[in-house]
Amino acid sequence: MKNPLKDQQVLAIIVGGVGATLITGWVFNLQSGPANWFRGLAPSTQSVLGASLMVFLLASLGLLVTFVASSYARSGALQPAQHGGLAGAVKMLFTPEREIADSSPNKAIETLEAMVGLVPVKREVNGLIARLQVEQKRRAQGLPTMPLSLHMVFTGPPGVGKTEVARALGDIYRSLRALRVGHLVEVQRADLVAGFIGQTAPKMLAKCREALDGILFIDEAYTLAGTPGSGGDFGREAIDALLKFMEDHRDRIMVIVAGYPNEMRRFIDSNPGLAGRFTKTIDFPRYSADDLCEILRRMAARQHFTLPEGFQARIKPWIAERSRAEDWANAREMRTLLEKAREAQAMRISADPSADLSRLELSDLMTATGRG
């Protein structure tokens, strides 16, 4: 059983409550406490001291409320717990900008490089990083710099790592101080578009504010533009609100819009404001069969499962056949395959208590593919 006294906050509350009770009892003791002394003073003196005490109590309460409110503001802004006294608390209360400690981008870059496949994507991202580093060095030397647009378009089929790369970019840009926090807020049309006039813009702005100092990742962004020739679509209201927010906070937010290549080209062309702000496009290719086998192996390893030797040769024909389908989801298909293989393993070992719980057999994988 957990000992609640090990929690310093609980202990502080208990000690503070006991102390406040003892002090209050002493203060209002009419025999030996300050209340007895106060009762013996002249009425005019009592009035002055009473007013002074009231001002002191109100000021103390105001300071307490300020520190508590600033703590919530700091927590909401993902700030460190410490702050610079009263001045820092007041500043955080009214202007809660997110800030975090500096860190090296190397770890985030290594994470990106460790992803399976995505060679052209990594090349593009490394080019962006190099450009940003050069601009930082020029600024440090007092040389003129060009403003860099962080907004991007990610094109490609589903399940090819767009979200993972966006998250890695957030860590990298935070380390390079291009973004203060670099957190990722992932949304789709349903998160942004309401069903009535005037409700969509507030929904979009709420998500933009949530992503401030980080990345707003809009998946299937082309759905905001609606179908050509359609009217009354509130998605365009969301686009207008997004563009204004990007202009008003151009140094504090990175927006990544993602979707299928053809649809995203039509989306960017649907509004001149979009074309002017999203000037960088990164295309994500489909994973190869070898890449998908490696992804499956890594997924299994993270769940403490081992796959049999030569499993690649057995599932590659299934990948080649299934990948022709329009709904093929690349890495997501491997996640589904692993879950089905675990179900097949559970059925297999239910009658064999001595079986290895951490090993998936070829028969499990074949059952999962429907070829068992």
CSV table of N, CA and C in Angstrom, one decimal, residues 33 197 233 288:
chain,number,residue,atom,x,y,z
A,33,GLY,N,-4.5,35.2,24.4
A,33,GLY,CA,-4.0,35.4,23.0
A,33,GLY,C,-4.1,36.9,22.6
A,197,ILE,N,-23.1,27.9,-39.0
A,197,ILE,CA,-22.3,29.1,-39.3
A,197,ILE,C,-21.8,29.8,-38.0
A,233,ASP,N,-19.9,24.9,-47.6
A,233,ASP,CA,-19.0,24.0,-46.9
A,233,ASP,C,-18.2,24.9,-45.9
A,288,SER,N,8.6,-0.4,-49.1
A,288,SER,CA,8.8,-1.6,-49.8
A,288,SER,C,8.5,-2.8,-48.9
